[in-house]
Coordinates of C-alpha atoms in Angstrom, one line a residue:
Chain W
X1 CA 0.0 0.0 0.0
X2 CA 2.7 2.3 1.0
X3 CA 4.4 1.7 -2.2
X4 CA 1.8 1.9 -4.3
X5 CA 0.7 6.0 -3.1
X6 CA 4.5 6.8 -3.0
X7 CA 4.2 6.0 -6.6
X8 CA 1.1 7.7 -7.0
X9 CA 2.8 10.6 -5.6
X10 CA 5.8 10.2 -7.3
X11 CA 3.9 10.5 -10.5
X12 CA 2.1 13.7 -9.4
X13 CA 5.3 15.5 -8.5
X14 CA 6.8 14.4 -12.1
X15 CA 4.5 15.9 -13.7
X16 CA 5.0 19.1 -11.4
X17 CA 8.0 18.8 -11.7
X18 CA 7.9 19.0 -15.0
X19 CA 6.8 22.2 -15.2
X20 CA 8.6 25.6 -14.3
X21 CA 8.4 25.3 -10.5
X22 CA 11.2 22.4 -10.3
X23 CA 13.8 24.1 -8.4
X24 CA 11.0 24.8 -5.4
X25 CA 9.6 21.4 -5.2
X26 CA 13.0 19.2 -5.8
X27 CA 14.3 20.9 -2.5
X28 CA 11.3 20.2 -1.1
X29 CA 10.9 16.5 -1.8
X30 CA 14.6 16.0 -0.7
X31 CA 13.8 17.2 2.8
X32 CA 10.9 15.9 3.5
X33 CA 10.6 11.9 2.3
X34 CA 11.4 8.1 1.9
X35 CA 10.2 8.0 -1.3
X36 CA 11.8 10.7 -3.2
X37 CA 15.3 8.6 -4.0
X38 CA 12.6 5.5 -5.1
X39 CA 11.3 7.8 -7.4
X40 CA 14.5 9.3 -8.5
X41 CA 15.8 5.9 -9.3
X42 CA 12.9 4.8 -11.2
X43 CA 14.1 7.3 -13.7
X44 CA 10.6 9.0 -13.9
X45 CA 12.2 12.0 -12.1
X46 CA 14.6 13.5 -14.0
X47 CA 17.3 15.4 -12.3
X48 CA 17.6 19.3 -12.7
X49 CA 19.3 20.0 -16.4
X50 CA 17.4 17.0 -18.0
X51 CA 16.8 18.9 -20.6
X52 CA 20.1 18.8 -21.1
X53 CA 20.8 15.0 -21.0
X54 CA 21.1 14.4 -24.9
X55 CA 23.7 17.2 -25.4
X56 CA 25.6 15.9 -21.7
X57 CA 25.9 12.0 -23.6
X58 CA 27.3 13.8 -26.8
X59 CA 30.0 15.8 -24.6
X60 CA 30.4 12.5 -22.9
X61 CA 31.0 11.2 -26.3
X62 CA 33.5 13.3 -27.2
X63 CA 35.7 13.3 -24.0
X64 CA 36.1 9.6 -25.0
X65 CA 36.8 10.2 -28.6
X66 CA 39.0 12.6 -27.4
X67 CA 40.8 10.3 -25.5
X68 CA 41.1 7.5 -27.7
X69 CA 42.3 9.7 -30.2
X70 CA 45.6 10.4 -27.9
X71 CA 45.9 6.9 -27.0
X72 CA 46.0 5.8 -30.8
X73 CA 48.4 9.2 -31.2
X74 CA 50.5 7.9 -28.6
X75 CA 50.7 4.0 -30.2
X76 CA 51.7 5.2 -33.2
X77 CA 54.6 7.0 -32.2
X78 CA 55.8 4.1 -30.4
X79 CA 55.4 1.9 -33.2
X80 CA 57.1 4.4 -35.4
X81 CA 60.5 4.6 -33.0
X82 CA 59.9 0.7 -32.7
X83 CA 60.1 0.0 -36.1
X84 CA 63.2 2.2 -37.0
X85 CA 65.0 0.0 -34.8
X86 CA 63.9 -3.2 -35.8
X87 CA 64.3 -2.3 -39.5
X88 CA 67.9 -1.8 -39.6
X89 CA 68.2 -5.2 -38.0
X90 CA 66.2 -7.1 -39.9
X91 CA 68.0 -5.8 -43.9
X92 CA 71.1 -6.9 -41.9
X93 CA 69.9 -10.1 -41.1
X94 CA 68.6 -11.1 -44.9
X95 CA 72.2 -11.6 -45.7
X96 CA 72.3 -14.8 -43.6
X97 CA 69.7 -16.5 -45.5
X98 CA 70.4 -15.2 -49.1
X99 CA 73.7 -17.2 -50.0
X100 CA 71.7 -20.3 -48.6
X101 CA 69.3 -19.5 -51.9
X102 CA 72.3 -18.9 -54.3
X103 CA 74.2 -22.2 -52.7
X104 CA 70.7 -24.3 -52.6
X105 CA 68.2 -23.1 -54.7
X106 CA 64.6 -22.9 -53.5
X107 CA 62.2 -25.3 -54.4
X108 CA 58.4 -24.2 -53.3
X109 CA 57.6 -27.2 -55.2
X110 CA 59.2 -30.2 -53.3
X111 CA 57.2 -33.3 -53.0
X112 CA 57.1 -34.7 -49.5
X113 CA 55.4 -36.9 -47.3
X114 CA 55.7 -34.9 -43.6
X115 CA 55.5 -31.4 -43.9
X116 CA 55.8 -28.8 -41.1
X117 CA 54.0 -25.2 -41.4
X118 CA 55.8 -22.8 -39.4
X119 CA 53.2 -19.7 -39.0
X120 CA 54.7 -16.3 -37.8
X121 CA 52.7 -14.1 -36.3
X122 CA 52.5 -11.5 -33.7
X123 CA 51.7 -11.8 -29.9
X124 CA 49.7 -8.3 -29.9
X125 CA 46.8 -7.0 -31.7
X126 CA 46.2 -3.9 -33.0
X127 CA 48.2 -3.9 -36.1
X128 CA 46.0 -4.3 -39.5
X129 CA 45.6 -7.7 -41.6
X130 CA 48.7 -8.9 -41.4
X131 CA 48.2 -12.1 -39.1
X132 CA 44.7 -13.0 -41.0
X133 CA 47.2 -12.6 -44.2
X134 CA 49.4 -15.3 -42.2
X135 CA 46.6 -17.8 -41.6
X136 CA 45.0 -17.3 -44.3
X137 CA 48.1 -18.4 -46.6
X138 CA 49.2 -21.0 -44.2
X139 CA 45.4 -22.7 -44.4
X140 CA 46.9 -22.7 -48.6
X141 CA 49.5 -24.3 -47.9
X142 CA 47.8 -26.9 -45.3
X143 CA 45.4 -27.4 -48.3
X144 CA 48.4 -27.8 -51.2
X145 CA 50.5 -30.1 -49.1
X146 CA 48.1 -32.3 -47.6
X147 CA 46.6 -35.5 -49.4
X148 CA 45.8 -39.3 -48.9
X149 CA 49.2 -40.6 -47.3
X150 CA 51.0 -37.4 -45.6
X151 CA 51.1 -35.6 -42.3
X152 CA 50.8 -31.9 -42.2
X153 CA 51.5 -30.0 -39.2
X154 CA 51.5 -26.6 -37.5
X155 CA 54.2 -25.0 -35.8
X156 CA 52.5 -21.9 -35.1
X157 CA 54.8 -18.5 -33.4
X158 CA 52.6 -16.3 -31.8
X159 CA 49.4 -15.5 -29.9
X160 CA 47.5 -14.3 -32.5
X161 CA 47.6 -17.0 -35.2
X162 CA 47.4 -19.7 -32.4
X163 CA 43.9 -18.4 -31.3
X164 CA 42.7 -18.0 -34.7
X165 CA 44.2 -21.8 -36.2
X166 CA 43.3 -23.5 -32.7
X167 CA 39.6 -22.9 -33.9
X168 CA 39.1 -25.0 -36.6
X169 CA 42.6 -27.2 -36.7
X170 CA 43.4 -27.5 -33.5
X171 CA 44.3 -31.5 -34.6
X172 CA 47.1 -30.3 -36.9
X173 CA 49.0 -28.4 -34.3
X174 CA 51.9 -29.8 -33.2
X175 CA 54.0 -27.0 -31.5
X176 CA 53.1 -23.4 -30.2
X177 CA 56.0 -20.6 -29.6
X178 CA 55.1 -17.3 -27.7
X179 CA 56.7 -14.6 -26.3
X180 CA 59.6 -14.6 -28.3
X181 CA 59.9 -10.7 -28.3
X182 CA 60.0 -10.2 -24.8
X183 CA 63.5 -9.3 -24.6
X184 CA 64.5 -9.1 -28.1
X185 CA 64.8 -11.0 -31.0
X186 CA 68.1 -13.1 -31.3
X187 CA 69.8 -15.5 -33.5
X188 CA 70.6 -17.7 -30.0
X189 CA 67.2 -17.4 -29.4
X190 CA 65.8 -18.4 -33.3
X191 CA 68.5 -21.6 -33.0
X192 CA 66.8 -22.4 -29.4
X193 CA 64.0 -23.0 -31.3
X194 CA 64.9 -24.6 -34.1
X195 CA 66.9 -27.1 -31.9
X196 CA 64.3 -27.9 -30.6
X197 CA 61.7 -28.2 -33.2
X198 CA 64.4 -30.7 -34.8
X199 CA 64.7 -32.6 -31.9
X200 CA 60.9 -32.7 -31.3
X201 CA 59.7 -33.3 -34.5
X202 CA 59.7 -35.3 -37.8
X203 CA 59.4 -33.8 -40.8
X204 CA 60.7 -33.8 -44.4
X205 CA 60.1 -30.1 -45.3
X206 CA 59.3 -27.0 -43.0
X207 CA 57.6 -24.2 -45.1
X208 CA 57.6 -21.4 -43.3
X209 CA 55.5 -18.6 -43.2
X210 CA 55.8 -15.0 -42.6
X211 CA 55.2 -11.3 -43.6
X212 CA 58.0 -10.1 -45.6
X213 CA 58.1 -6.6 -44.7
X214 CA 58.5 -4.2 -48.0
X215 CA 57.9 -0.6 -46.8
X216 CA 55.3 0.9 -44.1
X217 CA 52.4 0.1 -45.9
X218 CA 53.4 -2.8 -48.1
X219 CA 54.0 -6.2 -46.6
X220 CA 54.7 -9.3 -49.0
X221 CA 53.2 -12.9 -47.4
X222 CA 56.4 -14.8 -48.1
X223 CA 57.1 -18.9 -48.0
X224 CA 60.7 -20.0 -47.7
X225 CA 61.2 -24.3 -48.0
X226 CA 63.5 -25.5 -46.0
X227 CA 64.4 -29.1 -46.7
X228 CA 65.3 -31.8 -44.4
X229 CA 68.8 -33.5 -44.4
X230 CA 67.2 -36.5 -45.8
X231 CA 64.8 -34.9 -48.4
X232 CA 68.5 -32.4 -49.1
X233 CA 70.5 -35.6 -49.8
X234 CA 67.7 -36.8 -52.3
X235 CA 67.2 -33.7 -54.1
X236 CA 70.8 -33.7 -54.2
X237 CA 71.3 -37.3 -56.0
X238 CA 68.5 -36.1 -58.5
X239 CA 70.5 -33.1 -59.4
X240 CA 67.7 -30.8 -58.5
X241 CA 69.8 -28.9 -56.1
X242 CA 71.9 -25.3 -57.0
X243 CA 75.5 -25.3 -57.6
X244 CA 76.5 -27.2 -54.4
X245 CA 78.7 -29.5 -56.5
X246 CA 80.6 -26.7 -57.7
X247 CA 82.0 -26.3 -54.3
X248 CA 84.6 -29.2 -52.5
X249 CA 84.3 -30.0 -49.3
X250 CA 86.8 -30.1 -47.0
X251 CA 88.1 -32.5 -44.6
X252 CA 87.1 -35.6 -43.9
X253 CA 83.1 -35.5 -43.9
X254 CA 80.7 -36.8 -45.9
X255 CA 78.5 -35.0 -48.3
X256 CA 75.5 -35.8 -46.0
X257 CA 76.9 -34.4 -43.0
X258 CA 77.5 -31.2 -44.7
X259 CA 74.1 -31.2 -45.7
X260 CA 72.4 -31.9 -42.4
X261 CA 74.7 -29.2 -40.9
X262 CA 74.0 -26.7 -43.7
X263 CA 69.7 -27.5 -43.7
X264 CA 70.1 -26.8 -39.8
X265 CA 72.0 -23.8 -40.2
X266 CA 69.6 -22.6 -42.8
X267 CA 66.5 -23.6 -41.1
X268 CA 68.0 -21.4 -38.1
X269 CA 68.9 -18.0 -40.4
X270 CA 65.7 -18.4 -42.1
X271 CA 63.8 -18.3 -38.9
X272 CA 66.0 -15.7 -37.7
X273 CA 65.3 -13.5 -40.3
X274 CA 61.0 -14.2 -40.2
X275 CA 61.0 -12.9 -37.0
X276 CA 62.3 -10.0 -37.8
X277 CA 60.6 -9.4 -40.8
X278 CA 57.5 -10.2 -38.9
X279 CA 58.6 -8.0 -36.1
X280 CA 59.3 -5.1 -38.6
X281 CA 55.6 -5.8 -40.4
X282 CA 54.1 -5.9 -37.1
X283 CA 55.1 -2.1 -36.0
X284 CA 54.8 -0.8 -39.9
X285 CA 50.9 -2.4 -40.1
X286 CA 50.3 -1.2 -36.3
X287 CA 52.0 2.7 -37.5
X288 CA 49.5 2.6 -40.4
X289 CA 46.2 1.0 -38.3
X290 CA 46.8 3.8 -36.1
X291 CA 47.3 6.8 -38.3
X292 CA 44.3 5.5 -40.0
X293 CA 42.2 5.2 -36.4
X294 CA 43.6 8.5 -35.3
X295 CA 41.9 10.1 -38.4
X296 CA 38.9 8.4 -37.8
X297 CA 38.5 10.1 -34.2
X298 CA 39.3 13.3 -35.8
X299 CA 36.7 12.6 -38.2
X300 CA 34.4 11.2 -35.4
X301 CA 35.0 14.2 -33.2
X302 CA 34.6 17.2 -35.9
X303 CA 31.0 15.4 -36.5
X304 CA 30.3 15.0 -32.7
X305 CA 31.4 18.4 -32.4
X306 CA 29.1 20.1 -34.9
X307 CA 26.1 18.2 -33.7
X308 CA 26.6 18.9 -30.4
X309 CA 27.5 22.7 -31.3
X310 CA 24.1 22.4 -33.3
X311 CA 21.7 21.5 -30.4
X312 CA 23.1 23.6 -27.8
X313 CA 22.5 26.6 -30.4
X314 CA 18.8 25.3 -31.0
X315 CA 18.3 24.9 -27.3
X316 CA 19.3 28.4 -26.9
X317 CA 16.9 29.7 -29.1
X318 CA 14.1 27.5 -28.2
X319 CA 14.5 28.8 -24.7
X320 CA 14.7 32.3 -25.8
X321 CA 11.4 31.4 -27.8
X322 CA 9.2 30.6 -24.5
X323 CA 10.8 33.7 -22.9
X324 CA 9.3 35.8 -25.4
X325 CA 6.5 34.2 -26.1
X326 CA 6.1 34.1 -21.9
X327 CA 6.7 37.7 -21.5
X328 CA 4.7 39.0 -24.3
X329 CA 1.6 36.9 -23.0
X330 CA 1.8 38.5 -19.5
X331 CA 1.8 42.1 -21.1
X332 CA -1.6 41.2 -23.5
X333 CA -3.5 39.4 -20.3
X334 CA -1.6 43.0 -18.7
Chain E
X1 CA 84.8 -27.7 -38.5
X2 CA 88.6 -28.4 -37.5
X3 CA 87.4 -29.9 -34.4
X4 CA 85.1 -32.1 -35.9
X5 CA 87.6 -33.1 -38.9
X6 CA 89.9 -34.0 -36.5
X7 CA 88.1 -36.6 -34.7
X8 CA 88.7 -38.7 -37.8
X9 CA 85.9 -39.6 -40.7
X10 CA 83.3 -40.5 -38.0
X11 CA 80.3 -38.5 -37.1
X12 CA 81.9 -35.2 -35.4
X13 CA 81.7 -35.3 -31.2
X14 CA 79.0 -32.9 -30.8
X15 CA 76.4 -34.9 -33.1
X16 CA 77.5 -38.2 -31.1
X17 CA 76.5 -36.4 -27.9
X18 CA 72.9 -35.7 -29.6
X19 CA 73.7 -31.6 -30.2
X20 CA 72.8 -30.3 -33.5
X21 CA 74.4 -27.9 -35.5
X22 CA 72.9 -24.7 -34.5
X23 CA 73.1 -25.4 -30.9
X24 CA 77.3 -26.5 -31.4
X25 CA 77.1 -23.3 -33.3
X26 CA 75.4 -21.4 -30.8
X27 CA 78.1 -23.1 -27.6
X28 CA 80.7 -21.8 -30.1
X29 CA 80.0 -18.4 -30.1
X30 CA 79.3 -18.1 -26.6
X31 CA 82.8 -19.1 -26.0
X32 CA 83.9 -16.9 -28.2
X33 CA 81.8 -14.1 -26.7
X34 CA 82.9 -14.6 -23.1
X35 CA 87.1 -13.7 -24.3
X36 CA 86.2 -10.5 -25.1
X37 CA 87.0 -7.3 -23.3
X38 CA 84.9 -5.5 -20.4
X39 CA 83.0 -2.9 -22.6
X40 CA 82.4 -5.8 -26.0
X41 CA 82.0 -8.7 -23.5
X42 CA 78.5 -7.0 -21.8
X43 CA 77.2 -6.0 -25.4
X44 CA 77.9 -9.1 -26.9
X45 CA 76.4 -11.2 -24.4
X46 CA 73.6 -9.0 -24.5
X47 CA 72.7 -11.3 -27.9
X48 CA 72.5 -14.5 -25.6
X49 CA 69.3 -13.2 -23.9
X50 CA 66.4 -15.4 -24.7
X51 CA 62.6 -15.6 -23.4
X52 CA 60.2 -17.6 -25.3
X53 CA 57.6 -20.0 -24.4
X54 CA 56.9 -23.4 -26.2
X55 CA 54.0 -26.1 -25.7
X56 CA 53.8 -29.0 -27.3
X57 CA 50.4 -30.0 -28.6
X58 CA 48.7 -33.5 -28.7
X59 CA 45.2 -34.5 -29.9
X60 CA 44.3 -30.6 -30.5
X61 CA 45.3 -30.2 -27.0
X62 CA 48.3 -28.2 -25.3
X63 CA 50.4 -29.7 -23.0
X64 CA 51.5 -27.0 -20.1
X65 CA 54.0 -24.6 -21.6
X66 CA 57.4 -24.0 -20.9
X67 CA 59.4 -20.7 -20.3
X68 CA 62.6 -21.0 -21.7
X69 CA 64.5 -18.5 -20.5
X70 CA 68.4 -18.6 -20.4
X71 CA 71.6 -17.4 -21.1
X72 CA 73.4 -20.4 -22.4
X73 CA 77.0 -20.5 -21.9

């Protein structure tokens, strides 16, 4: 019962309230009831300035955009300082993997039974298309290499392809590496790896797959094969393989062992070098997303702004309207 | 390589103890790292620093990952 007439009455001062005589009767309610903060927070009672409310959500609005628009300033810079570093590094290290291709040859096309995928991504977000670029060719290659009697694998670097690939082909995944720009990115660290993805697993060819980076805005999805000793031997007795014979070995080793050392030594430059190409892609694409998003809150905020600018103005004049329009009534009933 | 070629025409030491190339490669340089001089020897060994984390994967499912995180020397 109580409820239901502090209701009643709740209604009755709305629509008082309503009216000009709000100031009077808000102060009024505040002193003297229970029931005033139940009708408050039934939102029939709109505070003082509710007239107002659609213009305080657009300034609302715009201290966000505002905000986000320094935070996207702020990443971009970052990136930008990031990637200056990380470029000079990465052209010096494609000379390690370059005489491998004159010494070797690369051969995309190699038949084999047990092939490894080795995805790079990145860890973070925020930096375009160029991980969905990664997956997307890797799933192509998952598709060209597999068929009735051979295994196909994943060894996936980073967060971000991981949770993508571990959604629909979870079953082909055989190893995950994260975190490996923590501290920085290091040949010990990129043989770590290698070591043990050779100890781990057994495979005939690892095609691995990264973002080549070009310039800022240009990044080139790029495959490099790397054979196993066993498929290098082969290829080698078919004559397939570059201008290795050319060379003479020295010493007392076989052929083969110079081959297992040399696919080891190139599977370790190779993925050397993809992280740091990836690394170098990663901060270019995350420069560029951000430029891009730091427009788009300019945009955003210029449109906020004139809209909000807009209503205030036709507020203004409404009000000024029923001051008139109040004052010259007065002076006719006058 | 001289190392290896002189232990004869067999397999060299290192791949008998089950090392590969890169990390006989890698033991290498370290050594070579640590007989440098004050101001090179702390920049150079900057380079060994390395953090990663690996999980194997079985039946679609990870096993518990590991932190590798070492200076080998």
């Amino acid at each position: 019962m109580a409820s239901g007439s502090a209701r009643k009455a709740g209604m009755r001062l709305s629509s008082l309230l309503s009216g000009s005589l709000a100031s009077g009767i808000k102060s009024q309610t505040a002193a003297a009831s229970p029931w005033s903060s139940s009708t408050g927070a039934a939102g029939e009672l709109g505070p003082f300035g509710s007239r107002f409310a659609s213009s305080q959500a657009v300034r609302n609005r715009m201290k966000s955009v505002k905000s986000i628009q320094k935070i996207t300033k702020a990443m971009k810079m970052v990136a930008a300082s990031k990637l200056r570093g990380v470029v000079s590094k990465t052209e010096k290290s494609r000379g390690l993997w370059q005489p491998f291709i004159a010494l070797l040859g690369d051969h995309p096309g190699v038949d084999a039974k047990k092939v490894s995928i080795l995805t790079v991504s990145t860890d973070r977000g925020l930096c375009g298309g160029i991980n969905s670029t990664a997956v997307k060719y890797s799933k192509a290659l998952l598709k060209l290499s597999s068929g009735p009697d051979k295994e196909v694998s994943y060894i996936i670097v980073g967060d971000k392809a991981r949770a993508i690939l571990q959604r629909d082909s979870k079953q082909s995944i055989a190893l995950t590496v994260t975190e490996t720009q923590k501290i920085s990115i290091s040949f010990t660290q990129a043989s770590m790896i290698v070591d043990e993805i050779v100890k781990d697993l057994d495979f005939d060819v690892v095609r691995v797959m990264y973002n080549k980076f070009n310039s800022v805005v240009q990044f080139l999805p790029t495959v490099t094969t790397i054979l196993s000793p066993e498929t290098l031997i082969r290829e080698s007795e078919s004559g397939k393989l570059g201008d290795l014979d050319a060379y003479e070995v020295e010493g007392a080793e076989m052929k083969s062992e110079v081959l297992q050392n040399l696919s080891e030594f190139q599977f370790a430059s190779v993925l050397y070098n993809a992280f740091l190409e990836n690394a170098c892609s990663e901060q270019g694409a995350r420069m560029s997303a951000m430029d891009s998003s730091t427009r788009n809150a300019t945009e955003m905020l210029d449109k906020l702004t004139l809209s909000y600018n807009r209503s205030r103005q036709a507020t203004i004049t409404t009000e000024l309207i029923e001051i008139i329009s109040g004052a010259a009534a007065l002076e006719a009933s006058n | 390589m001289s190392a290896a070629a002189g232990s004869g025409g067999a397999a060299p030491f290192w791949r008998a103890a089950g090392m590969t190339y890169v990390s006989y490669a890698n033991t290498c340089a370290a050594l070579v790292r640590n007989c440098l001089k004050e101001p090179f020897k702390t920049q150079a060994l900057t380079r060994e620093q390395v953090h990663y984390k690996i999980s194997k994967w079985s039946d679609g499912v990870p096993e518990k990952s590991v932190v590798r995180e070492t200076t080998p020397s």
